[in-house]
Amino acid sequence: MKFITTKTYEEMSNKAADIIAAQIIVKPNCVLGLATGSSPVGTYKRLIEDNKNGKIDFSTVTSVNLDEYVGLDVSNDQSYRYFMNDNLFNHVNIDKSKTFVPNGCAEDLKAEGENYDNMIKALGGIDLQLLGIGLDGHIGFNEPDAYFTGPTHEVVLDESTIKANARFFASEDEVPKTAITMGMMSIMQAKKIVLVANGAAKKEIVEKSFFGPIDPQVPASILQLHPDVTVIYSEN
Ligand code: GLP
């Protein structure tokens, strides 16, 4: 594992964007695993600039996102599909039909999960997965549990996650209670993983995840088993 510490959010974002840009340059038809949350926003901003300046071309890139709230569709500005359109896809030359986010409005979420994993397999797997980390150590929406879960699946969100994410909603009551998330299988099968985390509040969970024991109660700790992980942590 490579562990990089930076002083600023901007520096963290630039380092993550450099790795993603390199991935697109060496494999223009790559499959990028993408994440939502405030941590990757700066990375996406830099990638948008790179695209506008002609340094990277998204036209043959495919993307698969980690997760989606159950019950929120693209018209809801808190859905992760909306977030991705707004923070990246609408500003770069990616073919939207090649951007995938799990469908949180699917009638049969179990089938949706199976189809999502099969689709990732059919694409040849993920070349580079970008991750954030929740305060409780979740990656995607894989919450602390007695076991790690492999397939894409429905999850009940932890109270602490609902509280943490309430800042984006009008009130805590509006935060969906469940979500659909890629499981550890598709995440861990990615060829490369880049995780971004910033701020003093994340320091303890970052230390626990990468320097503590591998424990399903600390979901991100499973990344210690992956052969190519870069963690970029910014103190501010
Ligand atoms: C959400 C997402 C995660 C994300 C995490 C941290 O719950 N499902 O993918 O990593 O929150 O978000 P933030 O980067 O805003 O701290």
PDB file of C-alpha atoms and ligand atoms in Angstrom:
ATOM      1  CA  MET A   1       0.000   0.000   0.000  1.00  0.00           C
ATOM      2  CA  LYS A   2       1.181   3.523  -0.784  1.00  0.00           C
ATOM      3  CA  PHE A   3       0.161   6.034   1.854  1.00  0.00           C
ATOM      4  CA  ILE A   4       0.533   9.670   0.842  1.00  0.00           C
ATOM      5  CA  THR A   5      -0.133  12.572   3.199  1.00  0.00           C
ATOM      6  CA  THR A   6      -0.794  16.048   1.873  1.00  0.00           C
ATOM      7  CA  LYS A   7      -1.280  19.392   3.558  1.00  0.00           C
ATOM      8  CA  THR A   8      -4.270  20.566   1.544  1.00  0.00           C
ATOM      9  CA  TYR A   9      -7.435  19.221  -0.065  1.00  0.00           C
ATOM     10  CA  GLU A  10      -6.261  20.669  -3.371  1.00  0.00           C
ATOM     11  CA  GLU A  11      -2.978  18.777  -3.213  1.00  0.00           C
ATOM     12  CA  MET A  12      -4.839  15.561  -2.358  1.00  0.00           C
ATOM     13  CA  SER A  13      -7.220  16.118  -5.267  1.00  0.00           C
ATOM     14  CA  ASN A  14      -4.389  16.860  -7.708  1.00  0.00           C
ATOM     15  CA  LYS A  15      -2.545  13.679  -6.759  1.00  0.00           C
ATOM     16  CA  ALA A  16      -5.672  11.547  -7.211  1.00  0.00           C
ATOM     17  CA  ALA A  17      -6.454  13.286 -10.516  1.00  0.00           C
ATOM     18  CA  ASP A  18      -2.877  12.672 -11.733  1.00  0.00           C
ATOM     19  CA  ILE A  19      -3.314   8.924 -11.199  1.00  0.00           C
ATOM     20  CA  ILE A  20      -6.719   8.824 -12.903  1.00  0.00           C
ATOM     21  CA  ALA A  21      -5.473  10.948 -15.806  1.00  0.00           C
ATOM     22  CA  ALA A  22      -2.510   8.574 -16.233  1.00  0.00           C
ATOM     23  CA  GLN A  23      -4.911   5.628 -16.278  1.00  0.00           C
ATOM     24  CA  ILE A  24      -6.982   7.229 -19.059  1.00  0.00           C
ATOM     25  CA  ILE A  25      -3.863   8.110 -21.050  1.00  0.00           C
ATOM     26  CA  VAL A  26      -2.385   4.592 -20.911  1.00  0.00           C
ATOM     27  CA  LYS A  27      -5.740   2.865 -21.508  1.00  0.00           C
ATOM     28  CA  PRO A  28      -8.201   5.191 -23.259  1.00  0.00           C
ATOM     29  CA  ASN A  29     -10.985   2.586 -23.135  1.00  0.00           C
ATOM     30  CA  CYS A  30     -10.531   1.923 -19.415  1.00  0.00           C
ATOM     31  CA  VAL A  31     -13.269   1.207 -16.889  1.00  0.00           C
ATOM     32  CA  LEU A  32     -13.208   3.706 -14.034  1.00  0.00           C
ATOM     33  CA  GLY A  33     -14.921   2.908 -10.743  1.00  0.00           C
ATOM     34  CA  LEU A  34     -16.195   6.214  -9.383  1.00  0.00           C
ATOM     35  CA  ALA A  35     -17.338   7.470  -5.992  1.00  0.00           C
ATOM     36  CA  THR A  36     -19.564  10.211  -4.622  1.00  0.00           C
ATOM     37  CA  GLY A  37     -19.244  12.323  -1.471  1.00  0.00           C
ATOM     38  CA  SER A  38     -17.381  15.557  -0.823  1.00  0.00           C
ATOM     39  CA  SER A  39     -13.922  13.939  -0.858  1.00  0.00           C
ATOM     40  CA  PRO A  40     -13.675  13.279  -4.634  1.00  0.00           C
ATOM     41  CA  VAL A  41     -15.259  16.582  -5.774  1.00  0.00           C
ATOM     42  CA  GLY A  42     -11.862  18.321  -6.099  1.00  0.00           C
ATOM     43  CA  THR A  43     -10.483  15.351  -8.032  1.00  0.00           C
ATOM     44  CA  TYR A  44     -13.388  15.614 -10.481  1.00  0.00           C
ATOM     45  CA  LYS A  45     -12.807  19.387 -10.831  1.00  0.00           C
ATOM     46  CA  ARG A  46      -9.193  18.776 -11.835  1.00  0.00           C
ATOM     47  CA  LEU A  47     -10.215  16.042 -14.304  1.00  0.00           C
ATOM     48  CA  ILE A  48     -12.755  18.439 -15.861  1.00  0.00           C
ATOM     49  CA  GLU A  49      -9.960  21.007 -16.330  1.00  0.00           C
ATOM     50  CA  ASP A  50      -7.687  18.356 -17.839  1.00  0.00           C
ATOM     51  CA  ASN A  51     -10.450  17.401 -20.255  1.00  0.00           C
ATOM     52  CA  LYS A  52     -11.141  21.013 -21.227  1.00  0.00           C
ATOM     53  CA  ASN A  53      -7.420  21.624 -21.776  1.00  0.00           C
ATOM     54  CA  GLY A  54      -7.274  18.620 -24.076  1.00  0.00           C
ATOM     55  CA  LYS A  55      -4.974  16.634 -21.773  1.00  0.00           C
ATOM     56  CA  ILE A  56      -7.383  13.732 -21.280  1.00  0.00           C
ATOM     57  CA  ASP A  57     -10.155  12.326 -23.414  1.00  0.00           C
ATOM     58  CA  PHE A  58     -13.158  10.607 -21.840  1.00  0.00           C
ATOM     59  CA  SER A  59     -14.802   9.626 -25.150  1.00  0.00           C
ATOM     60  CA  THR A  60     -13.893   5.943 -24.851  1.00  0.00           C
ATOM     61  CA  VAL A  61     -13.982   5.679 -21.041  1.00  0.00           C
ATOM     62  CA  THR A  62     -16.647   3.616 -19.268  1.00  0.00           C
ATOM     63  CA  SER A  63     -17.552   4.348 -15.648  1.00  0.00           C
ATOM     64  CA  VAL A  64     -19.257   2.322 -12.963  1.00  0.00           C
ATOM     65  CA  ASN A  65     -20.294   3.970  -9.730  1.00  0.00           C
ATOM     66  CA  LEU A  66     -20.191   2.395  -6.327  1.00  0.00           C
ATOM     67  CA  ASP A  67     -23.617   3.001  -4.909  1.00  0.00           C
ATOM     68  CA  GLU A  68     -27.002   4.713  -4.910  1.00  0.00           C
ATOM     69  CA  TYR A  69     -29.693   5.509  -2.370  1.00  0.00           C
ATOM     70  CA  VAL A  70     -32.775   3.323  -2.608  1.00  0.00           C
ATOM     71  CA  GLY A  71     -35.786   5.245  -3.888  1.00  0.00           C
ATOM     72  CA  LEU A  72     -34.009   8.318  -5.312  1.00  0.00           C
ATOM     73  CA  ASP A  73     -34.049   8.688  -9.079  1.00  0.00           C
ATOM     74  CA  VAL A  74     -31.987  10.936 -11.334  1.00  0.00           C
ATOM     75  CA  SER A  75     -34.401  13.858 -10.952  1.00  0.00           C
ATOM     76  CA  ASN A  76     -33.633  13.993  -7.223  1.00  0.00           C
ATOM     77  CA  ASP A  77     -30.640  16.262  -6.643  1.00  0.00           C
ATOM     78  CA  GLN A  78     -29.487  14.028  -3.782  1.00  0.00           C
ATOM     79  CA  SER A  79     -29.308  10.905  -5.923  1.00  0.00           C
ATOM     80  CA  TYR A  80     -25.817   9.762  -6.730  1.00  0.00           C
ATOM     81  CA  ARG A  81     -26.677   9.683 -10.463  1.00  0.00           C
ATOM     82  CA  TYR A  82     -27.539  13.391 -10.216  1.00  0.00           C
ATOM     83  CA  PHE A  83     -24.304  14.022  -8.273  1.00  0.00           C
ATOM     84  CA  MET A  84     -22.184  12.321 -10.939  1.00  0.00           C
ATOM     85  CA  ASN A  85     -23.886  14.171 -13.803  1.00  0.00           C
ATOM     86  CA  ASP A  86     -23.482  17.445 -11.945  1.00  0.00           C
ATOM     87  CA  ASN A  87     -19.917  16.997 -10.692  1.00  0.00           C
ATOM     88  CA  LEU A  88     -18.339  15.224 -13.658  1.00  0.00           C
ATOM     89  CA  PHE A  89     -20.311  13.730 -16.534  1.00  0.00           C
ATOM     90  CA  ASN A  90     -22.040  16.945 -17.693  1.00  0.00           C
ATOM     91  CA  HIS A  91     -18.661  18.689 -17.959  1.00  0.00           C
ATOM     92  CA  VAL A  92     -16.498  16.166 -19.815  1.00  0.00           C
ATOM     93  CA  ASN A  93     -16.764  14.390 -23.173  1.00  0.00           C
ATOM     94  CA  ILE A  94     -17.836  11.057 -21.689  1.00  0.00           C
ATOM     95  CA  ASP A  95     -20.544   9.086 -23.495  1.00  0.00           C
ATOM     96  CA  LYS A  96     -23.335   9.083 -20.876  1.00  0.00           C
ATOM     97  CA  SER A  97     -24.602   5.745 -22.135  1.00  0.00           C
ATOM     98  CA  LYS A  98     -21.306   4.310 -20.882  1.00  0.00           C
ATOM     99  CA  THR A  99     -21.717   5.676 -17.329  1.00  0.00           C
ATOM    100  CA  PHE A 100     -23.349   3.282 -14.899  1.00  0.00           C
ATOM    101  CA  VAL A 101     -24.785   3.843 -11.434  1.00  0.00           C
ATOM    102  CA  PRO A 102     -26.759   1.131  -9.616  1.00  0.00           C
ATOM    103  CA  ASN A 103     -30.486   1.721 -10.000  1.00  0.00           C
ATOM    104  CA  GLY A 104     -31.855   2.495  -6.539  1.00  0.00           C
ATOM    105  CA  CYS A 105     -35.389   2.504  -7.950  1.00  0.00           C
ATOM    106  CA  ALA A 106     -35.212  -1.033  -9.345  1.00  0.00           C
ATOM    107  CA  GLU A 107     -38.189  -3.135  -8.247  1.00  0.00           C
ATOM    108  CA  ASP A 108     -35.988  -6.137  -7.583  1.00  0.00           C
ATOM    109  CA  LEU A 109     -32.813  -4.890  -5.908  1.00  0.00           C
ATOM    110  CA  LYS A 110     -31.357  -8.380  -5.631  1.00  0.00           C
ATOM    111  CA  ALA A 111     -31.606  -8.825  -9.407  1.00  0.00           C
ATOM    112  CA  GLU A 112     -30.253  -5.293  -9.894  1.00  0.00           C
ATOM    113  CA  GLY A 113     -27.199  -6.225  -7.790  1.00  0.00           C
ATOM    114  CA  GLU A 114     -26.592  -9.439  -9.750  1.00  0.00           C
ATOM    115  CA  ASN A 115     -26.968  -7.633 -13.074  1.00  0.00           C
ATOM    116  CA  TYR A 116     -24.596  -4.884 -11.924  1.00  0.00           C
ATOM    117  CA  ASP A 117     -21.859  -7.375 -10.981  1.00  0.00           C
ATOM    118  CA  ASN A 118     -22.374  -9.305 -14.238  1.00  0.00           C
ATOM    119  CA  MET A 119     -22.120  -6.095 -16.215  1.00  0.00           C
ATOM    120  CA  ILE A 120     -18.818  -5.195 -14.482  1.00  0.00           C
ATOM    121  CA  LYS A 121     -17.532  -8.686 -15.250  1.00  0.00           C
ATOM    122  CA  ALA A 122     -18.619  -8.353 -18.894  1.00  0.00           C
ATOM    123  CA  LEU A 123     -16.754  -5.033 -19.122  1.00  0.00           C
ATOM    124  CA  GLY A 124     -13.603  -6.898 -18.076  1.00  0.00           C
ATOM    125  CA  GLY A 125     -13.614  -5.566 -14.515  1.00  0.00           C
ATOM    126  CA  ILE A 126     -12.601  -2.196 -13.145  1.00  0.00           C
ATOM    127  CA  ASP A 127      -9.193  -0.807 -14.094  1.00  0.00           C
ATOM    128  CA  LEU A 128      -9.089   1.865 -11.415  1.00  0.00           C
ATOM    129  CA  GLN A 129     -11.481   2.319  -8.509  1.00  0.00           C
ATOM    130  CA  LEU A 130     -11.680   5.682  -6.762  1.00  0.00           C
ATOM    131  CA  LEU A 131     -12.944   5.542  -3.177  1.00  0.00           C
ATOM    132  CA  GLY A 132     -13.796   7.842  -0.304  1.00  0.00           C
ATOM    133  CA  ILE A 133     -14.267   6.595   3.236  1.00  0.00           C
ATOM    134  CA  GLY A 134     -17.119   7.129   5.678  1.00  0.00           C
ATOM    135  CA  LEU A 135     -16.553   8.130   9.294  1.00  0.00           C
ATOM    136  CA  ASP A 136     -17.412   4.564  10.317  1.00  0.00           C
ATOM    137  CA  GLY A 137     -14.963   3.127   7.768  1.00  0.00           C
ATOM    138  CA  HIS A 138     -17.521   2.342   5.064  1.00  0.00           C
ATOM    139  CA  ILE A 139     -16.438   2.198   1.441  1.00  0.00           C
ATOM    140  CA  GLY A 140     -19.272   2.610  -1.048  1.00  0.00           C
ATOM    141  CA  PHE A 141     -22.070   1.934   1.413  1.00  0.00           C
ATOM    142  CA  ASN A 142     -20.515  -1.217   2.892  1.00  0.00           C
ATOM    143  CA  GLU A 143     -21.271  -0.583   6.544  1.00  0.00           C
ATOM    144  CA  PRO A 144     -19.517  -2.210   9.545  1.00  0.00           C
ATOM    145  CA  ASP A 145     -20.826  -5.762   9.943  1.00  0.00           C
ATOM    146  CA  ALA A 146     -19.910  -9.199  11.244  1.00  0.00           C
ATOM    147  CA  TYR A 147     -18.776 -10.234   7.742  1.00  0.00           C
ATOM    148  CA  PHE A 148     -17.572  -8.574   4.564  1.00  0.00           C
ATOM    149  CA  THR A 149     -20.176  -8.852   1.768  1.00  0.00           C
ATOM    150  CA  GLY A 150     -19.008  -9.749  -1.744  1.00  0.00           C
ATOM    151  CA  PRO A 151     -21.774  -8.991  -4.271  1.00  0.00           C
ATOM    152  CA  THR A 152     -23.590  -5.737  -5.007  1.00  0.00           C
ATOM    153  CA  HIS A 153     -26.375  -5.699  -2.427  1.00  0.00           C
ATOM    154  CA  GLU A 154     -28.949  -3.670  -0.566  1.00  0.00           C
ATOM    155  CA  VAL A 155     -27.822  -2.246   2.804  1.00  0.00           C
ATOM    156  CA  VAL A 156     -29.500  -0.647   5.759  1.00  0.00           C
ATOM    157  CA  LEU A 157     -27.584   2.544   6.491  1.00  0.00           C
ATOM    158  CA  ASP A 158     -26.106   3.031   9.936  1.00  0.00           C
ATOM    159  CA  GLU A 159     -27.514   5.772  12.131  1.00  0.00           C
ATOM    160  CA  SER A 160     -24.106   7.485  12.009  1.00  0.00           C
ATOM    161  CA  THR A 161     -24.094   7.450   8.181  1.00  0.00           C
ATOM    162  CA  ILE A 162     -27.603   8.913   8.048  1.00  0.00           C
ATOM    163  CA  LYS A 163     -26.503  11.655  10.453  1.00  0.00           C
ATOM    164  CA  ALA A 164     -23.287  12.335   8.509  1.00  0.00           C
ATOM    165  CA  ASN A 165     -25.128  12.523   5.163  1.00  0.00           C
ATOM    166  CA  ALA A 166     -28.031  14.605   6.522  1.00  0.00           C
ATOM    167  CA  ARG A 167     -25.958  17.712   5.750  1.00  0.00           C
ATOM    168  CA  PHE A 168     -26.853  17.306   2.081  1.00  0.00           C
ATOM    169  CA  PHE A 169     -30.610  16.939   2.676  1.00  0.00           C
ATOM    170  CA  ALA A 170     -33.243  19.384   3.934  1.00  0.00           C
ATOM    171  CA  SER A 171     -33.560  17.298   7.100  1.00  0.00           C
ATOM    172  CA  GLU A 172     -32.303  14.023   8.568  1.00  0.00           C
ATOM    173  CA  ASP A 173     -35.735  12.452   7.947  1.00  0.00           C
ATOM    174  CA  GLU A 174     -35.253  12.844   4.213  1.00  0.00           C
ATOM    175  CA  VAL A 175     -32.095  10.703   4.106  1.00  0.00           C
ATOM    176  CA  PRO A 176     -33.041   7.305   2.675  1.00  0.00           C
ATOM    177  CA  LYS A 177     -32.639   4.468   5.180  1.00  0.00           C
ATOM    178  CA  THR A 178     -31.331   1.994   2.645  1.00  0.00           C
ATOM    179  CA  ALA A 179     -29.001   1.975  -0.335  1.00  0.00           C
ATOM    180  CA  ILE A 180     -27.607  -0.372  -2.955  1.00  0.00           C
ATOM    181  CA  THR A 181     -23.833  -0.708  -3.021  1.00  0.00           C
ATOM    182  CA  MET A 182     -21.155  -2.547  -4.888  1.00  0.00           C
ATOM    183  CA  GLY A 183     -19.832  -5.158  -2.471  1.00  0.00           C
ATOM    184  CA  MET A 184     -16.242  -6.024  -1.685  1.00  0.00           C
ATOM    185  CA  MET A 185     -15.960  -8.405  -4.653  1.00  0.00           C
ATOM    186  CA  SER A 186     -16.114  -5.847  -7.478  1.00  0.00           C
ATOM    187  CA  ILE A 187     -14.178  -3.285  -5.422  1.00  0.00           C
ATOM    188  CA  MET A 188     -11.376  -5.686  -4.499  1.00  0.00           C
ATOM    189  CA  GLN A 189     -11.170  -7.104  -8.039  1.00  0.00           C
ATOM    190  CA  ALA A 190     -10.336  -3.636  -9.399  1.00  0.00           C
ATOM    191  CA  LYS A 191      -6.792  -3.611 -10.744  1.00  0.00           C
ATOM    192  CA  LYS A 192      -5.879  -0.409  -8.907  1.00  0.00           C
ATOM    193  CA  ILE A 193      -7.530   1.446  -6.048  1.00  0.00           C
ATOM    194  CA  VAL A 194      -7.113   5.096  -5.045  1.00  0.00           C
ATOM    195  CA  LEU A 195      -8.732   6.261  -1.808  1.00  0.00           C
ATOM    196  CA  VAL A 196      -9.032   9.935  -0.900  1.00  0.00           C
ATOM    197  CA  ALA A 197      -9.793  11.171   2.615  1.00  0.00           C
ATOM    198  CA  ASN A 198      -9.407  14.560   4.193  1.00  0.00           C
ATOM    199  CA  GLY A 199      -9.785  16.410   7.455  1.00  0.00           C
ATOM    200  CA  ALA A 200      -9.039  15.797  11.120  1.00  0.00           C
ATOM    201  CA  ALA A 201     -12.363  13.990  11.594  1.00  0.00           C
ATOM    202  CA  LYS A 202     -11.216  11.188   9.248  1.00  0.00           C
ATOM    203  CA  LYS A 203      -7.757  10.758  10.811  1.00  0.00           C
ATOM    204  CA  GLU A 204      -8.715   8.093  13.339  1.00  0.00           C
ATOM    205  CA  ILE A 205     -10.721   5.927  10.920  1.00  0.00           C
ATOM    206  CA  VAL A 206      -7.971   6.201   8.295  1.00  0.00           C
ATOM    207  CA  GLU A 207      -5.397   4.990  10.841  1.00  0.00           C
ATOM    208  CA  LYS A 208      -7.667   2.161  11.998  1.00  0.00           C
ATOM    209  CA  SER A 209      -8.397   1.086   8.425  1.00  0.00           C
ATOM    210  CA  PHE A 210      -4.859   0.992   7.114  1.00  0.00           C
ATOM    211  CA  PHE A 211      -2.709   0.375  10.175  1.00  0.00           C
ATOM    212  CA  GLY A 212      -5.070  -1.753  12.287  1.00  0.00           C
ATOM    213  CA  PRO A 213      -6.307  -5.324  11.952  1.00  0.00           C
ATOM    214  CA  ILE A 214      -8.454  -6.434   9.001  1.00  0.00           C
ATOM    215  CA  ASP A 215     -11.914  -6.426  10.516  1.00  0.00           C
ATOM    216  CA  PRO A 216     -15.391  -6.313   8.903  1.00  0.00           C
ATOM    217  CA  GLN A 217     -16.358  -3.816  11.606  1.00  0.00           C
ATOM    218  CA  VAL A 218     -13.884  -1.495   9.846  1.00  0.00           C
ATOM    219  CA  PRO A 219     -14.912  -2.178   6.212  1.00  0.00           C
ATOM    220  CA  ALA A 220     -12.069  -0.233   4.557  1.00  0.00           C
ATOM    221  CA  SER A 221      -9.514  -2.436   6.357  1.00  0.00           C
ATOM    222  CA  ILE A 222     -10.123  -5.113   3.682  1.00  0.00           C
ATOM    223  CA  LEU A 223      -8.131  -2.872   1.307  1.00  0.00           C
ATOM    224  CA  GLN A 224      -4.976  -4.024   3.102  1.00  0.00           C
ATOM    225  CA  LEU A 225      -5.398  -7.284   1.153  1.00  0.00           C
ATOM    226  CA  HIS A 226      -5.337  -5.511  -2.214  1.00  0.00           C
ATOM    227  CA  PRO A 227      -2.028  -5.486  -4.110  1.00  0.00           C
ATOM    228  CA  ASP A 228      -2.291  -1.949  -5.553  1.00  0.00           C
ATOM    229  CA  VAL A 229      -3.836   0.624  -3.233  1.00  0.00           C
ATOM    230  CA  THR A 230      -2.878   4.281  -2.936  1.00  0.00           C
ATOM    231  CA  VAL A 231      -4.339   6.151   0.018  1.00  0.00           C
ATOM    232  CA  ILE A 232      -4.113   9.941  -0.179  1.00  0.00           C
ATOM    233  CA  TYR A 233      -4.917  11.645   3.092  1.00  0.00           C
ATOM    234  CA  SER A 234      -5.013  15.393   3.520  1.00  0.00           C
ATOM    235  CA  GLU A 235      -4.725  16.812   7.001  1.00  0.00           C
ATOM    236  CA  ASN A 236      -6.993  19.735   6.142  1.00  0.00           C
TER     237      ASN A 236
HETATM  238  C1  GLP B   1     -21.070   8.361   1.401  1.00  0.00           C
HETATM  239  C2  GLP B   1     -20.709   7.496   0.184  1.00  0.00           C
HETATM  240  C3  GLP B   1     -19.289   7.010   0.242  1.00  0.00           C
HETATM  241  C4  GLP B   1     -18.373   8.138   0.647  1.00  0.00           C
HETATM  242  C5  GLP B   1     -18.695   8.579   2.053  1.00  0.00           C
HETATM  243  C6  GLP B   1     -17.838   9.717   2.555  1.00  0.00           C
HETATM  244  O1  GLP B   1     -21.845   7.749   2.360  1.00  0.00           O
HETATM  245  N1  GLP B   1     -21.587   6.382   0.000  1.00  0.00           N
HETATM  246  O2  GLP B   1     -18.919   6.473  -1.022  1.00  0.00           O
HETATM  247  O3  GLP B   1     -17.036   7.727   0.590  1.00  0.00           O
HETATM  248  O4  GLP B   1     -20.052   8.959   2.140  1.00  0.00           O
HETATM  249  O5  GLP B   1     -18.322  10.942   2.131  1.00  0.00           O
HETATM  250  P1  GLP B   1     -17.522  12.291   2.232  1.00  0.00           P
HETATM  251  O6  GLP B   1     -16.466  12.204   1.192  1.00  0.00           O
HETATM  252  O7  GLP B   1     -18.536  13.341   1.919  1.00  0.00           O
HETATM  253  O8  GLP B   1     -16.983  12.370   3.609  1.00  0.00           O
END
